[in-house]
GROMACS .gro file of C-alpha atoms in nm:
model
  394
    1MET     CA    1  12.094   8.386  13.393
    2SER     CA    2  11.989   8.011  13.371
    3LYS     CA    3  11.838   7.989  13.078
    4SER     CA    4  11.698   7.674  13.219
    5TRP     CA    5  11.438   7.879  13.433
    6ARG     CA    6  11.091   7.819  13.366
    7PRO     CA    7  10.875   8.166  13.365
    8ALA     CA    8  10.802   8.202  13.715
    9THR     CA    9  11.136   8.155  13.804
   10GLN     CA   10  11.282   8.414  13.502
   11LEU     CA   11  10.977   8.671  13.599
   12VAL     CA   12  11.148   8.745  13.932
   13HIS     CA   13  11.528   8.686  13.911
   14GLY     CA   14  11.603   8.728  13.508
   15GLY     CA   15  11.825   9.028  13.423
   16THR     CA   16  11.864   9.167  13.780
   17LEU     CA   17  12.203   9.425  13.820
   18ARG     CA   18  12.277   9.514  14.150
   19SER     CA   19  12.515   9.813  14.221
   20GLN     CA   20  12.811   9.790  14.486
   21TYR     CA   21  12.534   9.841  14.784
   22GLY     CA   22  12.369   9.484  14.684
   23GLU     CA   23  11.996   9.581  14.663
   24MET     CA   24  11.721   9.340  14.715
   25SER     CA   25  11.490   9.517  14.499
   26GLU     CA   26  11.612   9.630  14.164
   27ALA     CA   27  11.735   9.991  14.190
   28ILE     CA   28  11.576  10.292  14.028
   29TYR     CA   29  11.820  10.460  13.847
   30LEU     CA   30  11.634  10.798  13.815
   31THR     CA   31  11.948  11.017  13.634
   32GLN     CA   32  11.937  11.158  13.292
   33GLY     CA   33  12.284  11.140  13.199
   34PHE     CA   34  12.593  10.934  13.273
   35VAL     CA   35  12.968  11.042  13.335
   36TYR     CA   36  13.265  10.932  13.200
   37ASP     CA   37  13.589  10.847  13.351
   38THR     CA   38  13.802  11.015  13.083
   39SER     CA   39  13.728  11.194  12.762
   40GLU     CA   40  13.847  10.874  12.566
   41ALA     CA   41  13.622  10.648  12.737
   42ALA     CA   42  13.343  10.905  12.647
   43GLU     CA   43  13.474  10.862  12.309
   44ALA     CA   44  13.466  10.524  12.247
   45ARG     CA   45  13.140  10.493  12.430
   46PHE     CA   46  12.938  10.670  12.172
   47LYS     CA   47  13.156  10.516  11.901
   48GLY     CA   48  13.024  10.223  12.054
   49GLU     CA   49  13.354  10.030  12.105
   50THR     CA   50  13.278   9.981  12.488
   51GLU     CA   51  12.978   9.902  12.654
   52GLY     CA   52  12.757  10.157  12.905
   53PHE     CA   53  12.459  10.398  12.885
   54ILE     CA   54  12.490  10.728  12.737
   55TYR     CA   55  12.167  10.946  12.828
   56ALA     CA   56  11.827  10.796  12.949
   57ARG     CA   57  11.659  10.860  12.640
   58TYR     CA   58  11.878  10.540  12.494
   59GLY     CA   59  11.855  10.381  12.791
   60SER     CA   60  11.899  10.285  13.130
   61PRO     CA   61  12.046  10.016  13.411
   62THR     CA   62  11.671   9.967  13.523
   63ASN     CA   63  11.486  10.037  13.160
   64ASP     CA   64  11.795   9.762  13.080
   65MET     CA   65  11.680   9.490  13.360
   66PHE     CA   66  11.303   9.519  13.236
   67GLU     CA   67  11.457   9.445  12.916
   68LYS     CA   68  11.580   9.176  12.942
   69ARG     CA   69  11.336   9.016  13.181
   70MET     CA   70  11.081   9.034  12.900
   71CYS     CA   71  11.291   8.939  12.673
   72ALA     CA   72  11.339   8.593  12.915
   73LEU     CA   73  10.996   8.527  12.886
   74GLU     CA   74  10.890   8.633  12.550
   75GLY     CA   75  11.219   8.441  12.401
   76ALA     CA   76  11.341   8.735  12.229
   77GLU     CA   77  11.689   8.853  12.161
   78ASP     CA   78  11.645   9.219  12.210
   79ALA     CA   79  11.367   9.528  12.348
   80ARG     CA   80  11.287   9.837  12.390
   81ALA     CA   81  11.086  10.018  12.706
   82THR     CA   82  10.844  10.210  12.571
   83ALA     CA   83  10.682  10.530  12.769
   84SER     CA   84  10.299  10.320  12.664
   85GLY     CA   85  10.171  10.083  12.449
   86MET     CA   86  10.113  10.323  12.182
   87ALA     CA   87  10.419  10.424  12.165
   88ALA     CA   88  10.564  10.044  12.136
   89VAL     CA   89  10.255  10.051  11.847
   90THR     CA   90  10.376  10.327  11.650
   91ALA     CA   91  10.778  10.288  11.700
   92ALA     CA   92  10.730   9.905  11.581
   93ILE     CA   93  10.533  10.026  11.291
   94LEU     CA   94  10.663  10.340  11.130
   95CYS     CA   95  11.039  10.260  11.221
   96GLN     CA   96  11.078   9.987  10.953
   97LEU     CA   97  10.839  10.187  10.694
   98LYS     CA   98  10.847  10.446  10.413
   99ALA     CA   99  10.688  10.643  10.142
  100GLY     CA  100  10.519  10.405   9.934
  101ASP     CA  101  10.561  10.098  10.171
  102HIS     CA  102  10.201   9.909  10.223
  103ILE     CA  103  10.089   9.790  10.566
  104VAL     CA  104   9.849   9.484  10.574
  105ALA     CA  105   9.622   9.521  10.917
  106ALA     CA  106   9.371   9.279  11.050
  107ARG     CA  107   9.057   9.492  11.123
  108ALA     CA  108   8.960   9.458  11.426
  109LEU     CA  109   9.209   9.634  11.581
  110PHE     CA  110   9.221   9.836  11.894
  111GLY     CA  111   9.095  10.210  11.829
  112SER     CA  112   9.417  10.379  11.858
  113CYS     CA  113   9.593  10.092  11.677
  114ARG     CA  114   9.376  10.157  11.394
  115TRP     CA  115   9.399  10.543  11.414
  116VAL     CA  116   9.762  10.471  11.319
  117VAL     CA  117   9.767  10.279  11.005
  118GLU     CA  118   9.470  10.427  10.929
  119THR     CA  119   9.506  10.806  10.965
  120LEU     CA  120   9.863  10.854  11.092
  121ALA     CA  121  10.048  10.598  10.804
  122PRO     CA  122   9.877  10.712  10.500
  123LYS     CA  123   9.974  11.125  10.626
  124TYR     CA  124  10.316  10.995  10.536
  125GLY     CA  125  10.248  10.828  10.239
  126ILE     CA  126  10.197  10.447  10.335
  127GLU     CA  127   9.914  10.318  10.222
  128CYS     CA  128   9.747  10.003  10.445
  129THR     CA  129   9.431   9.772  10.372
  130LEU     CA  130   9.243   9.617  10.622
  131VAL     CA  131   9.146   9.268  10.619
  132ASP     CA  132   8.894   9.044  10.828
  133GLY     CA  133   9.192   8.874  10.975
  134ARG     CA  134   9.000   8.567  11.002
  135HIS     CA  135   9.070   8.411  10.735
  136LEU     CA  136   9.398   8.359  10.576
  137GLU     CA  137   9.292   8.424  10.217
  138ASN     CA  138   9.193   8.750  10.269
  139TRP     CA  139   9.562   8.834  10.379
  140GLU     CA  140   9.687   8.684  10.080
  141LYS     CA  141   9.413   8.834   9.860
  142ALA     CA  142   9.588   9.196  10.037
  143ILE     CA  143   9.925   9.186   9.897
  144THR     CA  144  10.084   9.378   9.665
  145PRO     CA  145  10.454   9.427   9.574
  146LYS     CA  146  10.466   9.730   9.805
  147THR     CA  147  10.396   9.527  10.113
  148LYS     CA  148  10.638   9.530  10.366
  149VAL     CA  149  10.389   9.492  10.715
  150PHE     CA  150  10.141   9.282  10.819
  151PHE     CA  151   9.987   9.383  11.141
  152LEU     CA  152   9.757   9.184  11.390
  153GLU     CA  153   9.622   9.148  11.736
  154SER     CA  154   9.544   8.786  11.877
  155PRO     CA  155   9.308   8.748  12.051
  156THR     CA  156   9.127   9.067  11.937
  157ASN     CA  157   9.024   9.398  12.102
  158PRO     CA  158   8.684   9.354  12.225
  159THR     CA  159   8.546   9.052  12.033
  160LEU     CA  160   8.834   8.807  12.097
  161GLU     CA  161   8.856   8.699  11.733
  162ILE     CA  162   9.161   8.487  11.655
  163VAL     CA  163   9.399   8.500  11.401
  164ASP     CA  164   9.624   8.192  11.292
  165ILE     CA  165   9.960   8.370  11.312
  166ALA     CA  166  10.165   8.091  11.174
  167GLY     CA  167   9.954   8.135  10.856
  168VAL     CA  168  10.036   8.475  10.852
  169ALA     CA  169  10.322   8.489  10.884
  170LYS     CA  170  10.403   8.180  10.593
  171LEU     CA  171  10.255   8.421  10.356
  172ALA     CA  172  10.486   8.745  10.500
  173ASN     CA  173  10.817   8.550  10.500
  174GLN     CA  174  10.681   8.433  10.103
  175VAL     CA  175  10.716   8.830  10.033
  176GLY     CA  176  10.971   8.958  10.248
  177ALA     CA  177  10.705   9.139  10.448
  178LYS     CA  178  10.752   9.160  10.832
  179VAL     CA  179  10.444   9.031  11.114
  180VAL     CA  180  10.394   9.289  11.420
  181VAL     CA  181  10.132   9.097  11.699
  182ASP     CA  182  10.044   9.303  11.930
  183ASN     CA  183   9.985   9.002  12.223
  184VAL     CA  184   9.850   9.185  12.489
  185PHE     CA  185   9.508   8.998  12.542
  186ALA     CA  186   9.727   8.615  12.532
  187THR     CA  187   9.931   8.775  12.782
  188PRO     CA  188  10.313   8.626  12.708
  189LEU     CA  189  10.235   8.349  12.928
  190PHE     CA  190   9.920   8.161  12.665
  191GLN     CA  191  10.098   8.302  12.329
  192LYS     CA  192  10.453   8.286  12.210
  193PRO     CA  193  10.434   8.485  11.873
  194LEU     CA  194  10.784   8.458  11.760
  195GLU     CA  195  10.779   8.086  11.823
  196LEU     CA  196  10.482   8.072  11.554
  197GLY     CA  197  10.656   8.254  11.299
  198ALA     CA  198  10.602   8.632  11.405
  199HIS     CA  199  10.906   8.852  11.375
  200ILE     CA  200  10.788   9.157  11.581
  201VAL     CA  201  10.569   9.114  11.941
  202ILE     CA  202  10.477   9.444  12.090
  203TYR     CA  203  10.299   9.499  12.424
  204SER     CA  204  10.077   9.760  12.631
  205ALA     CA  205  10.280   9.690  12.983
  206THR     CA  206  10.030   9.879  13.174
  207LYS     CA  207   9.785   9.621  13.096
  208HIS     CA  208   9.897   9.284  13.268
  209ILE     CA  209  10.228   9.358  13.345
  210ASP     CA  210  10.175   9.631  13.562
  211GLY     CA  211   9.803   9.480  13.659
  212GLN     CA  212   9.779   9.716  13.979
  213GLY     CA  213   9.666  10.030  13.767
  214ARG     CA  214   9.975  10.201  13.831
  215CYS     CA  215  10.177  10.354  13.567
  216LEU     CA  216  10.141  10.323  13.158
  217GLY     CA  217  10.457  10.153  12.968
  218GLY     CA  218  10.498   9.933  12.633
  219VAL     CA  219  10.767   9.746  12.511
  220VAL     CA  220  10.880   9.628  12.131
  221LEU     CA  221  11.028   9.270  12.122
  222SER     CA  222  11.220   9.096  11.849
  223ASP     CA  223  11.580   8.990  11.735
  224LYS     CA  224  11.879   9.190  11.753
  225ALA     CA  225  11.944   9.232  11.366
  226TRP     CA  226  11.583   9.395  11.369
  227ILE     CA  227  11.605   9.604  11.656
  228ASP     CA  228  11.949   9.739  11.545
  229GLU     CA  229  11.910   9.819  11.156
  230HIS     CA  230  11.515   9.938  11.239
  231LEU     CA  231  11.429  10.034  11.583
  232HIS     CA  232  11.733  10.142  11.757
  233ASP     CA  233  11.800  10.501  11.579
  234TYR     CA  234  11.444  10.552  11.571
  235PHE     CA  235  11.438  10.492  11.921
  236ARG     CA  236  11.751  10.724  12.005
  237HIS     CA  237  11.636  11.032  11.810
  238THR     CA  238  11.211  11.022  11.835
  239GLY     CA  239  11.262  11.009  12.224
  240PRO     CA  240  10.950  10.706  12.297
  241ALA     CA  241  11.173  10.593  12.628
  242MET     CA  242  10.997  10.455  12.915
  243SER     CA  243  11.076  10.636  13.253
  244PRO     CA  244  11.299  10.464  13.475
  245PHE     CA  245  11.069  10.478  13.768
  246ASN     CA  246  10.766  10.340  13.527
  247ALA     CA  247  11.011  10.029  13.438
  248TRP     CA  248  11.104   9.932  13.821
  249THR     CA  249  10.718   9.932  13.902
  250LEU     CA  250  10.691   9.714  13.622
  251LEU     CA  251  10.949   9.472  13.732
  252LYS     CA  252  10.800   9.481  14.035
  253GLY     CA  253  10.440   9.387  13.884
  254ILE     CA  254  10.554   9.122  13.645
  255GLU     CA  255  10.733   8.944  13.945
  256THR     CA  256  10.355   8.787  14.006
  257LEU     CA  257  10.251   8.798  13.629
  258PRO     CA  258  10.216   8.391  13.638
  259LEU     CA  259   9.953   8.439  13.984
  260ARG     CA  260   9.781   8.711  13.893
  261VAL     CA  261   9.709   8.567  13.484
  262ALA     CA  262   9.614   8.230  13.660
  263GLN     CA  263   9.357   8.369  13.898
  264GLN     CA  264   9.219   8.602  13.651
  265THR     CA  265   9.198   8.342  13.388
  266ARG     CA  266   9.021   8.110  13.637
  267ASN     CA  267   8.777   8.375  13.696
  268ALA     CA  268   8.718   8.470  13.336
  269ALA     CA  269   8.613   8.149  13.196
  270LYS     CA  270   8.390   8.085  13.509
  271ILE     CA  271   8.233   8.390  13.433
  272ALA     CA  272   8.225   8.310  13.041
  273ASP     CA  273   7.995   8.025  13.142
  274PHE     CA  274   7.802   8.155  13.378
  275LEU     CA  275   7.675   8.423  13.144
  276ALA     CA  276   7.620   8.163  12.867
  277GLU     CA  277   7.359   8.020  13.122
  278GLN     CA  278   7.164   8.371  13.145
  279LYS     CA  279   6.844   8.468  12.925
  280GLN     CA  280   6.959   8.827  12.920
  281VAL     CA  281   7.252   8.722  12.754
  282ALA     CA  282   7.260   8.644  12.346
  283ARG     CA  283   7.584   8.553  12.318
  284VAL     CA  284   7.931   8.468  12.510
  285ILE     CA  285   8.281   8.486  12.380
  286TYR     CA  286   8.544   8.311  12.512
  287PRO     CA  287   8.875   8.187  12.395
  288GLY     CA  288   8.847   7.874  12.684
  289ARG     CA  289   8.531   7.800  12.593
  290LYS     CA  290   8.443   7.470  12.304
  291ASP     CA  291   8.227   7.731  12.139
  292HIS     CA  292   8.437   7.975  12.029
  293PRO     CA  293   8.430   7.985  11.629
  294GLN     CA  294   8.809   7.964  11.611
  295ALA     CA  295   8.851   7.724  11.906
  296ASP     CA  296   9.106   7.483  11.676
  297ILE     CA  297   9.338   7.767  11.575
  298ILE     CA  298   9.331   7.867  11.985
  299ALA     CA  299   9.436   7.507  12.066
  300LYS     CA  300   9.685   7.532  11.840
  301GLN     CA  301   9.857   7.888  11.935
  302MET     CA  302   9.744   7.909  12.266
  303THR     CA  303   9.783   7.758  12.577
  304GLY     CA  304   9.542   7.878  12.816
  305GLY     CA  305   9.237   8.087  12.777
  306SER     CA  306   9.229   8.464  12.871
  307THR     CA  307   9.144   8.699  13.103
  308LEU     CA  308   8.881   8.864  12.923
  309VAL     CA  309   8.556   8.752  12.803
  310CYS     CA  310   8.316   8.935  12.577
  311PHE     CA  311   7.930   8.939  12.580
  312GLU     CA  312   7.644   9.084  12.409
  313LEU     CA  313   7.312   9.140  12.599
  314LYS     CA  314   6.955   9.127  12.465
  315GLY     CA  315   6.901   9.481  12.569
  316GLY     CA  316   7.102   9.671  12.375
  317LYS     CA  317   7.299   9.956  12.524
  318GLU     CA  318   7.055  10.000  12.779
  319ALA     CA  319   7.102   9.670  12.928
  320ALA     CA  320   7.499   9.737  12.870
  321PHE     CA  321   7.427  10.051  13.097
  322LYS     CA  322   7.224   9.865  13.376
  323LEU     CA  323   7.417   9.587  13.428
  324GLN     CA  324   7.755   9.803  13.471
  325ASN     CA  325   7.563  10.033  13.681
  326ALA     CA  326   7.475   9.790  13.894
  327LEU     CA  327   7.769   9.578  13.964
  328ASP     CA  328   7.916   9.642  14.292
  329VAL     CA  329   8.244   9.432  14.290
  330VAL     CA  330   8.324   9.462  13.931
  331THR     CA  331   8.430   9.831  13.875
  332ILE     CA  332   8.342  10.038  13.529
  333SER     CA  333   8.709  10.125  13.309
  334ASN     CA  334   8.806  10.116  12.973
  335ASN     CA  335   9.148   9.969  13.154
  336LEU     CA  336   9.198   9.580  13.121
  337GLY     CA  337   9.433   9.266  13.289
  338ASP     CA  338   9.455   9.457  13.648
  339THR     CA  339   9.395   9.292  13.957
  340ARG     CA  340   9.089   9.475  13.988
  341SER     CA  341   8.765   9.322  13.746
  342LEU     CA  342   8.656   9.647  13.490
  343ILE     CA  343   8.400   9.637  13.277
  344THR     CA  344   8.403   9.820  12.982
  345HIS     CA  345   8.110   9.909  12.729
  346PRO     CA  346   8.349   9.954  12.388
  347ALA     CA  347   8.108  10.119  12.149
  348THR     CA  348   8.099  10.411  12.380
  349THR     CA  349   8.449  10.395  12.489
  350THR     CA  350   8.708  10.229  12.352
  351HIS     CA  351   8.540  10.188  11.988
  352LYS     CA  352   8.341  10.508  12.033
  353ASN     CA  353   8.552  10.676  11.741
  354LEU     CA  354   8.478  10.400  11.486
  355SER     CA  355   8.193  10.439  11.205
  356ASP     CA  356   7.911  10.287  11.308
  357GLU     CA  357   7.950  10.075  10.980
  358ALA     CA  358   8.304   9.964  11.141
  359ARG     CA  359   8.174   9.852  11.468
  360ALA     CA  360   7.924   9.620  11.278
  361GLU     CA  361   8.186   9.508  11.063
  362LEU     CA  362   8.357   9.377  11.414
  363GLY     CA  363   8.078   9.227  11.607
  364ILE     CA  364   8.013   9.515  11.802
  365SER     CA  365   7.670   9.627  11.915
  366ALA     CA  366   7.523   9.811  12.159
  367GLY     CA  367   7.510   9.527  12.351
  368THR     CA  368   7.818   9.421  12.342
  369VAL     CA  369   8.049   9.424  12.722
  370ARG     CA  370   8.424   9.358  12.754
  371LEU     CA  371   8.510   9.206  13.087
  372SER     CA  372   8.874   9.146  13.248
  373ALA     CA  373   8.879   8.965  13.559
  374GLY     CA  374   9.054   9.019  13.829
  375ILE     CA  375   9.184   8.837  14.187
  376GLU     CA  376   8.873   8.899  14.314
  377ASP     CA  377   8.701   8.524  14.520
  378THR     CA  378   8.517   8.376  14.237
  379ASP     CA  379   8.188   8.355  14.391
  380ASP     CA  380   8.214   8.702  14.498
  381LEU     CA  381   8.221   8.760  14.136
  382LEU     CA  382   7.929   8.510  14.028
  383GLU     CA  383   7.681   8.663  14.281
  384ASP     CA  384   7.802   8.998  14.140
  385PHE     CA  385   7.653   8.903  13.797
  386ALA     CA  386   7.377   8.753  13.938
  387GLN     CA  387   7.249   9.021  14.096
  388ALA     CA  388   7.333   9.270  13.836
  389LEU     CA  389   7.108   9.071  13.564
  390SER     CA  390   6.834   9.014  13.807
  391LYS     CA  391   6.800   9.394  13.747
  392ILE     CA  392   6.786   9.363  13.344
  393PRO     CA  393   6.451   9.202  13.216
  394ALA     CA  394   6.525   8.871  13.073
   0.00000   0.00000   0.00000
């Protein structure tokens, strides 16, 4: 593979393996195990003396292609593909921690991610401190002698807050901790956490990477030394492996990632500007707008806006439900990153299990709505929002 290839080319050709049949599209290797020519060959492979596949739970040719293609895009040395995004989150965190260790995490996290660090990790004696991740001094104050992991997403779900990744990484390096970044909302096209100093990057490949509502998947990326030391054995023995069929589906999705994200981002930016002018809307948060509270950090670490828009309706839950129910092109769903535009009411879905106080801390009100822009015609989307908003009192 040419290292000079740009992302759009890497995502079509990177990591491709072909069998003796010379297939054009990547092959799906739906097999549990692999055979060896001799007993000596099997022994050598299990010892790690020769390269090759052993068992599909450890890896397969199709999964290997997906992992290599993600590494090419992310600029990572190694990766492991998991069955879901949450499998990637859990593996990336737990594989490197033990009882007595300490996590510092941004409080603005997807609900299931908060459950992993707030509820699951403490069951194994791992402490966690949640901080307002927008301010570096909060990260610094939370550090203890036992701090081993900093965990964050940026932009955050659903309010699109930004965390200074380079700043957090600098603090982590001072105490020998690792920074784990959930980079789903930025996509690997608009933000490179490893280049900013992060140590581990995770994705729910279910989102933009598949991008067509077909299958679940996740991936953990880092340098080879960290994966060999921490993730490799955890991955082999706990079994979060991705199905080869899903890996093949994601390989097909990733080929069109730049095209889809470009149109989704154009749509998101236009819709954000439109919503900001509507009397029914109290506020709009979008990383591509100059009025974003952290526009200075965005300019430092992101090369594009986002496919997501967060906005708040003045009429609370009643207005939010009326808007969502009145939309025709836009579909109600808790997913994101799809070719279809999807709209979500976080307080009653993705962040339902948080307390009222926790949602208030995150800026999630009864009127907060999250839009994931799709690839539809921009004017159709704008007209859809106009007709839906007309049904809500100004």
